[in-house]
Structure formats: structure tokens, C-alpha cells
Amino acid sequence: MIDLKEQRTFKIGDVIMKQGEHGEAAYIIEQGKVEILLEKADGTEQRVGTRGPGAMIGEMAIVDNAPRTATVRAIENCELLEISANDFARRLLNADPVLRMTIQVILTRYRDTLVRADISNDTKAGFAAAESLEKNYLEQTDAVEAIKIENDFRSAMDKNDVEMHYQPMINLTDGQVAGFESLMRWFHQEKGFISPGIFIPVIEESGLIVTASQWALKASLKALKNIETKTGRDDLFMSVNFTSHDFSSPDFVKNIKKALKEEKVRPEQLHLEITERLLMGQPDVAKETLEECKNAGMSISIDDFGTGYSSLSYLHYFPIDKMKIDQSFVSNMMNDESSIAIVRAIVALGKNLNMKIIAEGIESLTEATMLKGIGCEYAQGYHFAKPMPESDAIEFVKNWKSPDF
Ligand code: C2E
Ligand code: CA
Ligand code: CA
């Protein structure tokens, strides 16, 4: 929803915006009527239309910052809701780059058509050539790169250039492999390995993540089943990452249940990894969805804990089973007292709330020993293993010997 900052009142005859001037706001007419006037080169005015309740006026100038293309005058007393140019600019900047670029290009084309049809004297008011403006928009946004990545990713999925790797999580109490986190891997035919840190946000923006996540879930459950069969361990879990887009897709829980059934995996073996951002973005939807998953027997982990929102009150609002301490705290633990303090605090908080704690990014035995001492239940990191393909994960479980922490 656009923030409607302020209600503005204009009296009959007031000029609400003036052709050629810089636009500070767009308005939605709540009450009253306005006329739209074009000032001609000879100084005369021509009425080109009227607008009443429910219409928006002045929207063009706040999209591209160009001068107003018409004058708007109240022909009745008016109540208007204001959308400030600053607020709109901020929203546009945060919008999906493809959406942002498309809005700007459509408007540029429209202004260009007006100029060419000689309806508007925008050129005099300083409207630059459409061609160079469009080029600017393209250069200013990451839209082109995002479109390329998205298209490439789509065909990579078809060509099996995307696969899942699995990183073990170790139970620090008994030293056993407890389960795996599934992580997506993309081997681009020309560019080589592309980090999920780059492509996940792009496919998230476009919504393609929903398809990718469903595919990832199925692949991860299949892998878990294979690991079970080949190692005789039927108590392992698989932790799968999900985003807010997945949560908002209509059949999210239904699809998960279907996949569990098809792959013959017990719901208790599936752990959903989500971020604090997801929970805070749409708390009520998230709560309902999580409760459905929880009631079906699945387990919920909060990923990257400690890096997101500072409010802790949400923790008991949602049915959370595990917290994953972000690797930034773990990697700083050795040379930074405050990181140790944070890890201790998170572990204590988890215990009080009846949640298990997983530490991420463990790169040394010293870190593992220290975390065990602090009371952390599970550990994941390069010290034990990097994410690996299914066949290596099978060998990893077979050959694993509990270490002496
Ligand atoms: P994440 O969910 O926090 O995943 C953990 C990341 O830390 C992984 O990076 C993993 O390879 C890396 N890591 C694990 N142990 C260590 C360690 O000891 N040291 C260091 N430096 N790094 C370690 P990766 O695979 O590059 O993934 C990055 C992020 O991309 C993930 O962060 C997750 O947010 C996202 N992602 C990856 N795969 C998927 C997926 O299938 N679905 C979704 N929605 N997101 C994914
Ligand atoms: Ca994760
Ligand atoms: Ca993480």
C-alpha cells in the first residue's frame, strides 16, 4: 500500500499543480472535481478533461521527476490524498528493478508520443529525448542483469545445471551426524559456479523462487531417502531453506505434504529454515502457515539468528523449534568478547524458550569445543564438511567417526 501521507484541501479556483513546474506530489481525489488544462505556446489555456473522486492526478512527475505536463485547477472544493514525490521515489528505488525500469520506460514513451503528436509542449519544458532517457533508466537499474540471471536460471533448471548439495549438521552432544541442510548449486555453462547469494535474491524478486523451492524440496527429500537407504540411518533430518515468496504461495503447505508423501519421508524429518525477515514481514500469514506445518509434524528453524530484527518478542508468538546462530558471531568468537557474549545469550534464550541451538559456520575444532561448552546442541560448518553432492553425503555418513570435542 502506498502511504497516503496527508489530506489536502483546495478551494474552488485554486491551482493544484502548474504546468512546467517541478512535481512534489501526486494526489488521489477524495471529494470534489478538478479540470486539467494545457497551456499553449501562445499563452492560452485549453481544458482537456476533468477528474472526480477516485481519480489520480499528478502521477507522471513523481515517477520521472520531469516538469508537470498540465495545470490542474479545482472546479469544486476538493479533498485530496497526497502521495509525496519523496515517498514515491523511495518506494521506486526499493522496487523490483524490472518493474522500476518498465514503469519509467512506459512513461517516457507516453511523454514522447505527446511531444511527437504536438499535444504537449514538454520539449520546451525540458523533456529530454526518449531514447537517451530509456538508456539512462536501463543503466541506472540492475534490471538487465536481473533479467539475464533469471532467464539463464530458468534454462539451467531445464538443463539440470542446478543441483542440490547437502551440508551435514553434527550433534555436539553425541558427536553423530544429525542431518543435513540442503543448499542450491548452479553451475553456469559459461560463467562457472554462481553463488546462491547472487541468484537467490534475483529469482526471489521475480517469483521464480517458488518453482525452484518446490524442485529443491523434492530433490532434498529424495536425497534424504537415498542417504537413509544406503546408510541404514533412518533418524536423519533434512533442513530446507524457504523464502517469504514460498510462504505466500497459495498451496505451500499442501505441496510440502504432497512431496513428503510421494518421497515417503516422515514430516518430523523435514525442517523448514526461514529468516526473521520472513516472520516480521507478514507475521499473521507466517504464524498460520507455520502452525499448519508444525501440526503436521515438521520442525521450524530460524536462520541467521541475531542478524535481523532486534525485537525478541516475536519468538514465542511463532512455533519455532530451533535457532541457527549466524556464522558472523561464530567466526568472531575467538577474537571478540562481545561475540562470545552474544552466542552465550542466544544459547541461554533458546534454552529458556525450549528451542534447540545450531551454530553455523564452524571452521575449527576450537570453535566446536567452545560451542559445545557453551551448551550449543548442533554445529554446521567447513570444519566438519562443506556442502556436497548426494553421493558424497552418503559416504560422509558411512565413514563418519564421532570426534572428541
Ligand atoms: P544460509 O541459508 O545461511 O546457508 C549457509 C551458507 O553458509 C551456505 O552458503 C554455506 O555454504 C555457507 N557455509 C557453511 N559452513 C560455512 C563455514 O564454515 N564457513 C563459511 N564461510 N561459510 C559456510 P551458500 O551455499 O553460498 O548459500 C548462501 C545463501 O543462499 C544461504 O545462506 C541461503 O540464504 C541461500 N540459499 C542457498 N540455497 C538455497 C535454497 O535452496 N533455497 C533458498 N531459499 N535459499 C538458498
Ligand atoms: Ca539456511
Ligand atoms: Ca544461515
Tab-separated table of C-alpha atoms and ligand atoms in Angstrom:
chain	number	residue	atom	x	y	z
A	1	MET	CA	0.000	0.000	0.000
A	2	ILE	CA	1.163	3.484	-0.814
A	3	ASP	CA	1.424	5.707	2.253
A	4	LEU	CA	-1.125	8.412	1.880
A	5	LYS	CA	0.713	10.993	3.847
A	6	GLU	CA	-1.666	13.812	4.159
A	7	GLN	CA	-5.096	15.049	3.340
A	8	ARG	CA	-5.084	18.349	1.460
A	9	THR	CA	-7.929	20.767	0.921
A	10	PHE	CA	-8.223	23.033	-2.119
A	11	LYS	CA	-10.905	25.650	-2.654
A	12	ILE	CA	-12.749	26.158	-5.903
A	13	GLY	CA	-10.460	28.045	-8.301
A	14	ASP	CA	-7.192	27.001	-6.551
A	15	VAL	CA	-4.372	25.818	-8.813
A	16	ILE	CA	-3.310	22.393	-7.505
A	17	MET	CA	-0.369	21.994	-9.858
A	18	LYS	CA	1.101	24.148	-12.580
A	19	GLN	CA	2.323	23.038	-15.982
A	20	GLY	CA	6.104	23.261	-16.315
A	21	GLU	CA	6.720	23.251	-12.545
A	22	HIS	CA	8.544	20.580	-10.623
A	23	GLY	CA	6.189	17.954	-9.134
A	24	GLU	CA	6.278	17.489	-5.359
A	25	ALA	CA	3.331	15.115	-5.094
A	26	ALA	CA	0.604	13.130	-6.795
A	27	TYR	CA	-2.938	13.161	-5.436
A	28	ILE	CA	-5.961	10.939	-5.234
A	29	ILE	CA	-9.205	12.900	-5.359
A	30	GLU	CA	-11.422	12.007	-2.418
A	31	GLN	CA	-14.000	14.701	-2.913
A	32	GLY	CA	-14.620	17.418	-5.485
A	33	LYS	CA	-13.729	17.927	-9.099
A	34	VAL	CA	-10.725	19.325	-10.970
A	35	GLU	CA	-10.059	20.416	-14.518
A	36	ILE	CA	-6.912	19.565	-16.489
A	37	LEU	CA	-5.604	22.457	-18.554
A	38	LEU	CA	-2.927	22.582	-21.230
A	39	GLU	CA	-1.117	25.873	-21.598
A	40	LYS	CA	-0.460	26.535	-25.252
A	41	ALA	CA	2.565	28.261	-26.735
A	42	ASP	CA	0.548	31.463	-27.248
A	43	GLY	CA	-0.300	31.604	-23.540
A	44	THR	CA	-3.916	30.477	-23.858
A	45	GLU	CA	-5.325	27.564	-21.872
A	46	GLN	CA	-7.224	24.579	-23.226
A	47	ARG	CA	-9.297	22.333	-20.989
A	48	VAL	CA	-8.516	18.733	-21.908
A	49	GLY	CA	-10.522	16.974	-19.259
A	50	THR	CA	-11.960	16.838	-15.760
A	51	ARG	CA	-11.414	14.383	-12.933
A	52	GLY	CA	-13.522	13.495	-9.920
A	53	PRO	CA	-13.470	11.248	-6.824
A	54	GLY	CA	-11.270	8.166	-7.151
A	55	ALA	CA	-9.034	9.604	-9.876
A	56	MET	CA	-5.315	10.161	-9.508
A	57	ILE	CA	-3.626	13.328	-10.711
A	58	GLY	CA	-0.008	14.405	-10.995
A	59	GLU	CA	1.375	10.859	-11.085
A	60	MET	CA	3.724	11.384	-14.042
A	61	ALA	CA	6.014	13.978	-12.489
A	62	ILE	CA	6.659	11.879	-9.398
A	63	VAL	CA	7.737	8.886	-11.486
A	64	ASP	CA	10.396	10.607	-13.577
A	65	ASN	CA	10.866	13.951	-11.885
A	66	ALA	CA	10.148	15.823	-15.132
A	67	PRO	CA	8.063	19.031	-15.036
A	68	ARG	CA	4.263	18.864	-14.836
A	69	THR	CA	2.699	18.358	-18.272
A	70	ALA	CA	-0.544	20.150	-17.402
A	71	THR	CA	-2.098	22.566	-14.965
A	72	VAL	CA	-4.773	21.226	-12.630
A	73	ARG	CA	-7.332	23.557	-11.080
A	74	ALA	CA	-10.135	22.848	-8.594
A	75	ILE	CA	-13.563	23.464	-10.077
A	76	GLU	CA	-15.221	22.412	-6.829
A	77	ASN	CA	-13.898	22.434	-3.269
A	78	CYS	CA	-11.600	19.406	-3.147
A	79	GLU	CA	-10.256	16.941	-0.593
A	80	LEU	CA	-7.132	15.240	-1.906
A	81	LEU	CA	-4.907	12.498	-0.506
A	82	GLU	CA	-1.261	13.242	-1.114
A	83	ILE	CA	1.467	10.822	-2.221
A	84	SER	CA	4.707	12.726	-1.816
A	85	ALA	CA	7.381	12.582	-4.515
A	86	ASN	CA	9.978	11.607	-1.881
A	87	ASP	CA	7.905	8.733	-0.614
A	88	PHE	CA	7.268	7.523	-4.147
A	89	ALA	CA	10.962	7.835	-5.064
A	90	ARG	CA	11.921	5.728	-2.059
A	91	ARG	CA	9.383	3.075	-2.993
A	92	LEU	CA	10.527	3.058	-6.595
A	93	LEU	CA	14.126	2.614	-5.506
A	94	ASN	CA	13.191	-0.384	-3.366
A	95	ALA	CA	11.011	-1.928	-6.064
A	96	ASP	CA	11.996	-4.851	-8.221
A	97	PRO	CA	14.437	-3.371	-10.820
A	98	VAL	CA	12.481	-4.817	-13.771
A	99	LEU	CA	9.263	-3.266	-12.511
A	100	ARG	CA	11.012	0.064	-11.883
A	101	MET	CA	12.534	0.152	-15.348
A	102	THR	CA	9.253	-0.789	-17.036
A	103	ILE	CA	7.266	1.948	-15.264
A	104	GLN	CA	9.861	4.543	-16.250
A	105	VAL	CA	10.062	3.390	-19.865
A	106	ILE	CA	6.266	3.347	-20.304
A	107	LEU	CA	6.054	6.892	-19.006
A	108	THR	CA	8.939	8.044	-21.207
A	109	ARG	CA	7.248	6.556	-24.281
A	110	TYR	CA	3.994	8.240	-23.355
A	111	ARG	CA	5.658	11.641	-22.944
A	112	ASP	CA	7.488	11.113	-26.235
A	113	THR	CA	4.203	10.332	-28.006
A	114	LEU	CA	2.661	13.518	-26.619
A	115	VAL	CA	5.610	15.583	-27.811
A	116	ARG	CA	5.572	13.989	-31.261
A	117	ALA	CA	1.816	14.478	-31.599
A	118	ASP	CA	2.434	18.100	-30.647
A	119	ILE	CA	-0.134	17.824	-27.851
A	120	SER	CA	2.319	18.702	-25.144
A	121	ASN	CA	4.972	21.374	-25.110
A	122	ASP	CA	7.133	19.196	-22.896
A	123	THR	CA	10.170	19.750	-25.073
A	124	LYS	CA	10.084	23.422	-24.147
A	125	ALA	CA	9.588	22.483	-20.512
A	126	GLY	CA	12.764	20.431	-20.688
A	127	PHE	CA	11.763	16.860	-21.560
A	128	ALA	CA	14.845	15.058	-22.811
A	129	ALA	CA	14.783	12.700	-25.807
A	130	ALA	CA	13.089	9.392	-25.039
A	131	GLU	CA	15.937	7.329	-26.428
A	132	SER	CA	18.569	8.713	-24.070
A	133	LEU	CA	16.190	8.641	-21.102
A	134	GLU	CA	15.396	4.974	-21.666
A	135	LYS	CA	19.083	4.203	-21.908
A	136	ASN	CA	19.633	6.009	-18.628
A	137	TYR	CA	16.961	4.009	-16.866
A	138	LEU	CA	18.486	0.798	-18.099
A	139	GLU	CA	21.931	1.820	-16.955
A	140	GLN	CA	20.741	3.009	-13.558
A	141	THR	CA	18.956	-0.180	-12.620
A	142	ASP	CA	20.150	-3.734	-12.274
A	143	ALA	CA	17.225	-4.761	-14.436
A	144	VAL	CA	19.210	-6.088	-17.382
A	145	GLU	CA	21.486	-8.156	-15.178
A	146	ALA	CA	18.477	-9.437	-13.227
A	147	ILE	CA	16.643	-10.444	-16.416
A	148	LYS	CA	19.737	-12.253	-17.726
A	149	ILE	CA	20.242	-14.131	-14.469
A	150	GLU	CA	16.590	-15.082	-14.298
A	151	ASN	CA	16.426	-16.325	-17.905
A	152	ASP	CA	19.695	-18.201	-17.512
A	153	PHE	CA	18.499	-19.763	-14.275
A	154	ARG	CA	15.235	-20.880	-15.852
A	155	SER	CA	17.027	-22.702	-18.642
A	156	ALA	CA	19.659	-24.005	-16.203
A	157	MET	CA	16.870	-25.763	-14.300
A	158	ASP	CA	15.688	-27.369	-17.542
A	159	LYS	CA	19.222	-28.451	-18.426
A	160	ASN	CA	19.972	-29.872	-14.964
A	161	ASP	CA	22.709	-27.305	-14.350
A	162	VAL	CA	21.129	-26.649	-10.965
A	163	GLU	CA	21.554	-29.241	-8.266
A	164	MET	CA	21.265	-29.561	-4.529
A	165	HIS	CA	24.219	-30.044	-2.222
A	166	TYR	CA	23.986	-31.155	1.372
A	167	GLN	CA	25.951	-29.902	4.357
A	168	PRO	CA	25.975	-32.113	7.461
A	169	MET	CA	24.922	-30.893	10.883
A	170	ILE	CA	26.631	-32.540	13.792
A	171	ASN	CA	25.019	-33.233	17.149
A	172	LEU	CA	27.575	-31.860	19.614
A	173	THR	CA	26.229	-33.991	22.470
A	174	ASP	CA	26.819	-37.417	20.937
A	175	GLY	CA	29.079	-36.447	18.036
A	176	GLN	CA	26.785	-38.068	15.435
A	177	VAL	CA	25.618	-36.722	12.096
A	178	ALA	CA	22.127	-35.398	12.904
A	179	GLY	CA	21.005	-34.243	9.493
A	180	PHE	CA	21.764	-32.034	6.520
A	181	GLU	CA	20.967	-28.576	5.219
A	182	SER	CA	20.209	-28.562	1.503
A	183	LEU	CA	21.826	-25.723	-0.476
A	184	MET	CA	21.298	-24.909	-4.121
A	185	ARG	CA	24.197	-25.043	-6.568
A	186	TRP	CA	24.216	-23.552	-10.064
A	187	PHE	CA	26.986	-24.442	-12.492
A	188	HIS	CA	26.620	-21.970	-15.347
A	189	GLN	CA	27.883	-23.357	-18.670
A	190	GLU	CA	29.989	-20.259	-19.429
A	191	LYS	CA	30.369	-18.411	-16.139
A	192	GLY	CA	31.011	-21.429	-13.924
A	193	PHE	CA	29.740	-21.572	-10.347
A	194	ILE	CA	27.305	-18.822	-9.435
A	195	SER	CA	26.787	-18.184	-5.754
A	196	PRO	CA	23.270	-18.574	-4.347
A	197	GLY	CA	23.960	-15.271	-2.613
A	198	ILE	CA	23.656	-13.734	-6.108
A	199	PHE	CA	20.928	-15.697	-7.832
A	200	ILE	CA	18.561	-16.439	-4.925
A	201	PRO	CA	17.651	-12.730	-4.399
A	202	VAL	CA	17.056	-12.339	-8.174
A	203	ILE	CA	14.783	-15.341	-8.538
A	204	GLU	CA	13.092	-14.259	-5.325
A	205	GLU	CA	12.186	-10.872	-6.856
A	206	SER	CA	10.727	-12.493	-9.942
A	207	GLY	CA	8.774	-15.167	-8.097
A	208	LEU	CA	10.674	-17.956	-9.854
A	209	ILE	CA	11.862	-18.979	-6.388
A	210	VAL	CA	8.527	-20.701	-5.750
A	211	THR	CA	9.153	-23.196	-8.572
A	212	ALA	CA	12.817	-23.525	-7.584
A	213	SER	CA	11.936	-24.180	-3.936
A	214	GLN	CA	9.443	-26.882	-4.818
A	215	TRP	CA	12.026	-28.526	-7.011
A	216	ALA	CA	14.652	-28.160	-4.238
A	217	LEU	CA	12.298	-29.664	-1.669
A	218	LYS	CA	11.615	-32.734	-3.809
A	219	ALA	CA	15.301	-33.217	-4.632
A	220	SER	CA	16.253	-32.852	-0.940
A	221	LEU	CA	13.645	-35.356	0.237
A	222	LYS	CA	14.697	-37.826	-2.469
A	223	ALA	CA	18.324	-37.414	-1.356
A	224	LEU	CA	17.407	-37.955	2.289
A	225	LYS	CA	15.619	-41.165	1.369
A	226	ASN	CA	18.654	-42.352	-0.606
A	227	ILE	CA	21.031	-41.477	2.235
A	228	GLU	CA	18.774	-43.426	4.610
A	229	THR	CA	18.612	-46.479	2.386
A	230	LYS	CA	22.349	-46.550	1.699
A	231	THR	CA	23.488	-45.924	5.297
A	232	GLY	CA	20.765	-47.589	7.340
A	233	ARG	CA	20.239	-44.342	9.279
A	234	ASP	CA	16.537	-43.522	9.377
A	235	ASP	CA	16.734	-40.810	12.021
A	236	LEU	CA	18.401	-38.083	9.948
A	237	PHE	CA	16.680	-34.803	9.171
A	238	MET	CA	16.778	-32.567	6.103
A	239	SER	CA	16.703	-28.810	6.589
A	240	VAL	CA	15.370	-26.893	3.554
A	241	ASN	CA	15.501	-23.109	3.018
A	242	PHE	CA	12.300	-21.211	2.217
A	243	THR	CA	11.584	-17.551	1.483
A	244	SER	CA	8.625	-15.271	2.092
A	245	HIS	CA	7.534	-15.811	-1.517
A	246	ASP	CA	7.192	-19.511	-0.842
A	247	PHE	CA	5.134	-18.784	2.231
A	248	SER	CA	2.774	-16.529	0.324
A	249	SER	CA	2.180	-19.017	-2.468
A	250	PRO	CA	-1.327	-20.460	-2.075
A	251	ASP	CA	-0.560	-24.178	-1.953
A	252	PHE	CA	2.646	-24.005	0.076
A	253	VAL	CA	1.720	-26.421	2.889
A	254	LYS	CA	-0.326	-28.669	0.619
A	255	ASN	CA	2.643	-29.052	-1.738
A	256	ILE	CA	5.013	-29.857	1.112
A	257	LYS	CA	2.682	-32.528	2.457
A	258	LYS	CA	2.308	-33.960	-1.034
A	259	ALA	CA	6.094	-34.084	-1.526
A	260	LEU	CA	6.584	-35.790	1.867
A	261	LYS	CA	4.023	-38.402	0.926
A	262	GLU	CA	5.468	-39.003	-2.536
A	263	GLU	CA	9.027	-39.341	-1.250
A	264	LYS	CA	7.901	-41.344	1.788
A	265	VAL	CA	9.671	-39.053	4.250
A	266	ARG	CA	8.230	-38.595	7.753
A	267	PRO	CA	7.222	-34.965	8.437
A	268	GLU	CA	9.434	-34.990	11.580
A	269	GLN	CA	12.435	-35.374	9.281
A	270	LEU	CA	11.741	-32.146	7.437
A	271	HIS	CA	12.990	-28.909	8.998
A	272	LEU	CA	11.996	-25.612	7.394
A	273	GLU	CA	14.618	-22.840	7.518
A	274	ILE	CA	13.207	-19.359	7.451
A	275	THR	CA	14.532	-15.926	8.365
A	276	GLU	CA	13.376	-13.374	10.904
A	277	ARG	CA	12.662	-11.057	7.988
A	278	LEU	CA	10.069	-13.502	6.670
A	279	LEU	CA	8.332	-13.660	10.046
A	280	MET	CA	8.247	-9.921	10.581
A	281	GLY	CA	7.194	-9.108	7.021
A	282	GLN	CA	3.830	-10.833	7.300
A	283	PRO	CA	3.527	-12.129	10.870
A	284	ASP	CA	-0.053	-13.363	10.736
A	285	VAL	CA	0.319	-15.298	7.476
A	286	ALA	CA	3.618	-16.730	8.717
A	287	LYS	CA	2.127	-17.800	12.041
A	288	GLU	CA	-0.788	-19.564	10.411
A	289	THR	CA	1.419	-21.329	7.858
A	290	LEU	CA	3.988	-22.336	10.461
A	291	GLU	CA	1.312	-23.713	12.753
A	292	GLU	CA	-0.046	-25.819	9.925
A	293	CYS	CA	3.455	-27.187	9.249
A	294	LYS	CA	4.077	-27.734	12.932
A	295	ASN	CA	0.759	-29.552	13.407
A	296	ALA	CA	1.715	-31.805	10.515
A	297	GLY	CA	4.892	-32.724	12.434
A	298	MET	CA	7.530	-30.608	10.692
A	299	SER	CA	10.109	-28.612	12.568
A	300	ILE	CA	10.899	-24.878	12.169
A	301	SER	CA	14.343	-23.246	12.347
A	302	ILE	CA	15.161	-19.536	12.363
A	303	ASP	CA	18.112	-18.957	10.054
A	304	ASP	CA	20.831	-16.300	10.523
A	305	PHE	CA	19.583	-15.616	14.033
A	306	GLY	CA	20.903	-12.394	15.507
A	307	THR	CA	21.335	-10.533	12.228
A	308	GLY	CA	17.747	-9.435	11.726
A	309	TYR	CA	15.235	-7.654	13.878
A	310	SER	CA	16.189	-6.777	17.409
A	311	SER	CA	12.733	-7.409	18.824
A	312	LEU	CA	12.663	-10.753	20.590
A	313	SER	CA	9.011	-10.657	21.460
A	314	TYR	CA	8.174	-12.492	18.241
A	315	LEU	CA	9.955	-15.615	19.409
A	316	HIS	CA	7.106	-17.003	21.447
A	317	TYR	CA	4.463	-15.787	19.005
A	318	PHE	CA	5.634	-18.290	16.390
A	319	PRO	CA	6.021	-22.061	16.819
A	320	ILE	CA	9.832	-22.157	16.493
A	321	ASP	CA	11.906	-25.239	17.345
A	322	LYS	CA	15.451	-24.193	16.511
A	323	MET	CA	17.602	-21.110	16.210
A	324	LYS	CA	20.615	-21.063	13.928
A	325	ILE	CA	23.245	-18.669	15.279
A	326	ASP	CA	24.602	-16.722	12.343
A	327	GLN	CA	28.139	-17.533	11.273
A	328	SER	CA	29.298	-13.929	11.803
A	329	PHE	CA	29.083	-14.444	15.588
A	330	VAL	CA	30.834	-17.807	15.407
A	331	SER	CA	33.696	-16.574	13.245
A	332	ASN	CA	34.316	-13.587	15.549
A	333	MET	CA	34.080	-15.610	18.735
A	334	MET	CA	37.825	-16.266	19.020
A	335	ASN	CA	38.931	-12.677	18.986
A	336	ASP	CA	35.918	-10.753	20.131
A	337	GLU	CA	34.494	-10.965	23.653
A	338	SER	CA	31.178	-9.447	22.624
A	339	SER	CA	30.565	-12.176	20.025
A	340	ILE	CA	31.028	-14.834	22.722
A	341	ALA	CA	28.632	-12.893	24.935
A	342	ILE	CA	26.059	-12.849	22.122
A	343	VAL	CA	26.435	-16.578	21.490
A	344	ARG	CA	26.022	-17.287	25.219
A	345	ALA	CA	22.955	-15.064	25.352
A	346	ILE	CA	21.358	-16.768	22.349
A	347	VAL	CA	22.010	-20.226	23.806
A	348	ALA	CA	20.507	-19.153	27.160
A	349	LEU	CA	17.494	-17.616	25.404
A	350	GLY	CA	16.994	-20.787	23.379
A	351	LYS	CA	17.097	-22.971	26.490
A	352	ASN	CA	14.540	-20.780	28.259
A	353	LEU	CA	12.224	-20.920	25.276
A	354	ASN	CA	12.706	-24.658	24.819
A	355	MET	CA	14.450	-24.295	21.479
A	356	LYS	CA	17.497	-26.116	20.179
A	357	ILE	CA	20.526	-24.132	19.019
A	358	ILE	CA	22.555	-24.752	15.867
A	359	ALA	CA	25.801	-22.838	15.326
A	360	GLU	CA	26.631	-22.090	11.693
A	361	GLY	CA	29.998	-21.518	10.052
A	362	ILE	CA	32.214	-23.575	12.366
A	363	GLU	CA	35.657	-23.668	10.820
A	364	SER	CA	37.819	-25.106	13.597
A	365	LEU	CA	37.819	-27.725	16.336
A	366	THR	CA	38.433	-24.966	18.900
A	367	GLU	CA	35.186	-23.280	17.860
A	368	ALA	CA	33.288	-26.581	18.029
A	369	THR	CA	34.651	-27.361	21.515
A	370	MET	CA	33.861	-23.889	22.729
A	371	LEU	CA	30.293	-24.034	21.403
A	372	LYS	CA	29.724	-27.402	22.993
A	373	GLY	CA	30.964	-25.912	26.287
A	374	ILE	CA	28.505	-23.038	25.963
A	375	GLY	CA	25.656	-25.528	25.556
A	376	CYS	CA	25.011	-25.387	21.823
A	377	GLU	CA	23.350	-28.606	20.601
A	378	TYR	CA	24.213	-28.738	16.899
A	379	ALA	CA	27.039	-27.493	14.705
A	380	GLN	CA	27.465	-26.953	10.981
A	381	GLY	CA	30.489	-25.648	9.117
A	382	TYR	CA	33.514	-26.254	6.915
A	383	HIS	CA	35.344	-27.790	9.877
A	384	PHE	CA	33.056	-30.825	9.548
A	385	ALA	CA	32.290	-30.601	5.847
A	386	LYS	CA	31.379	-28.273	3.018
A	387	PRO	CA	28.059	-28.745	1.231
A	388	MET	CA	28.431	-31.811	-1.033
A	389	PRO	CA	26.530	-33.829	-3.626
A	390	GLU	CA	24.247	-36.649	-2.525
A	391	SER	CA	26.752	-39.430	-3.293
A	392	ASP	CA	29.410	-37.763	-1.114
A	393	ALA	CA	26.856	-37.203	1.642
A	394	ILE	CA	26.191	-40.954	1.683
A	395	GLU	CA	29.925	-41.685	2.018
A	396	PHE	CA	30.219	-38.969	4.658
A	397	VAL	CA	27.599	-40.626	6.887
A	398	LYS	CA	29.083	-44.093	6.319
A	399	ASN	CA	32.621	-43.005	7.209
A	400	TRP	CA	31.812	-40.548	9.982
A	401	LYS	CA	33.529	-41.130	13.329
A	402	SER	CA	32.379	-39.113	16.312
A	403	PRO	CA	35.128	-36.642	17.165
A	404	ASP	CA	36.498	-35.917	20.625
A	405	PHE	CA	35.278	-32.403	21.290
B	1	C2E	P1	22.334	-19.878	4.537
B	1	C2E	O1	20.974	-20.499	4.486
B	1	C2E	O2	22.689	-19.120	5.745
B	1	C2E	O3	23.341	-21.043	4.251
B	1	C2E	C1	24.592	-21.176	4.865
B	1	C2E	C2	25.680	-20.678	3.982
B	1	C2E	O4	26.910	-20.705	4.691
B	1	C2E	C3	25.898	-21.543	2.758
B	1	C2E	O5	26.326	-20.685	1.716
B	1	C2E	C4	27.038	-22.447	3.201
B	1	C2E	O6	27.764	-23.000	2.130
B	1	C2E	C5	27.866	-21.466	3.992
B	1	C2E	N1	28.736	-22.110	4.979
B	1	C2E	C6	28.515	-23.248	5.651
B	1	C2E	N2	29.531	-23.506	6.503
B	1	C2E	C7	30.406	-22.493	6.380
B	1	C2E	C8	31.673	-22.182	7.002
B	1	C2E	O7	32.184	-22.904	7.851
B	1	C2E	N3	32.276	-21.041	6.613
B	1	C2E	C9	31.737	-20.215	5.674
B	1	C2E	N4	32.401	-19.118	5.359
B	1	C2E	N5	30.547	-20.479	5.058
B	1	C2E	C10	29.892	-21.597	5.420
B	1	C2E	P2	25.748	-20.788	0.269
B	1	C2E	O8	25.508	-22.218	-0.105
B	1	C2E	O9	26.617	-19.950	-0.592
B	1	C2E	O10	24.326	-20.119	0.393
B	1	C2E	C11	24.176	-18.765	0.645
B	1	C2E	C12	22.754	-18.431	0.954
B	1	C2E	O11	21.923	-18.613	-0.199
B	1	C2E	C13	22.141	-19.325	2.012
B	1	C2E	O12	22.510	-18.876	3.281
B	1	C2E	C14	20.665	-19.135	1.731
B	1	C2E	O13	20.213	-17.916	2.260
B	1	C2E	C15	20.657	-19.040	0.224
B	1	C2E	N6	20.337	-20.371	-0.340
B	1	C2E	C16	21.162	-21.370	-0.723
B	1	C2E	N7	20.468	-22.414	-1.208
B	1	C2E	C17	19.162	-22.087	-1.104
B	1	C2E	C18	17.935	-22.759	-1.425
B	1	C2E	O14	17.872	-23.909	-1.897
B	1	C2E	N8	16.762	-22.067	-1.200
B	1	C2E	C19	16.767	-20.811	-0.662
B	1	C2E	N9	15.588	-20.192	-0.458
B	1	C2E	N10	17.891	-20.157	-0.325
B	1	C2E	C20	19.081	-20.792	-0.546
B	2	CA	CA	19.905	-21.750	5.772
B	3	CA	CA	22.367	-19.156	7.779
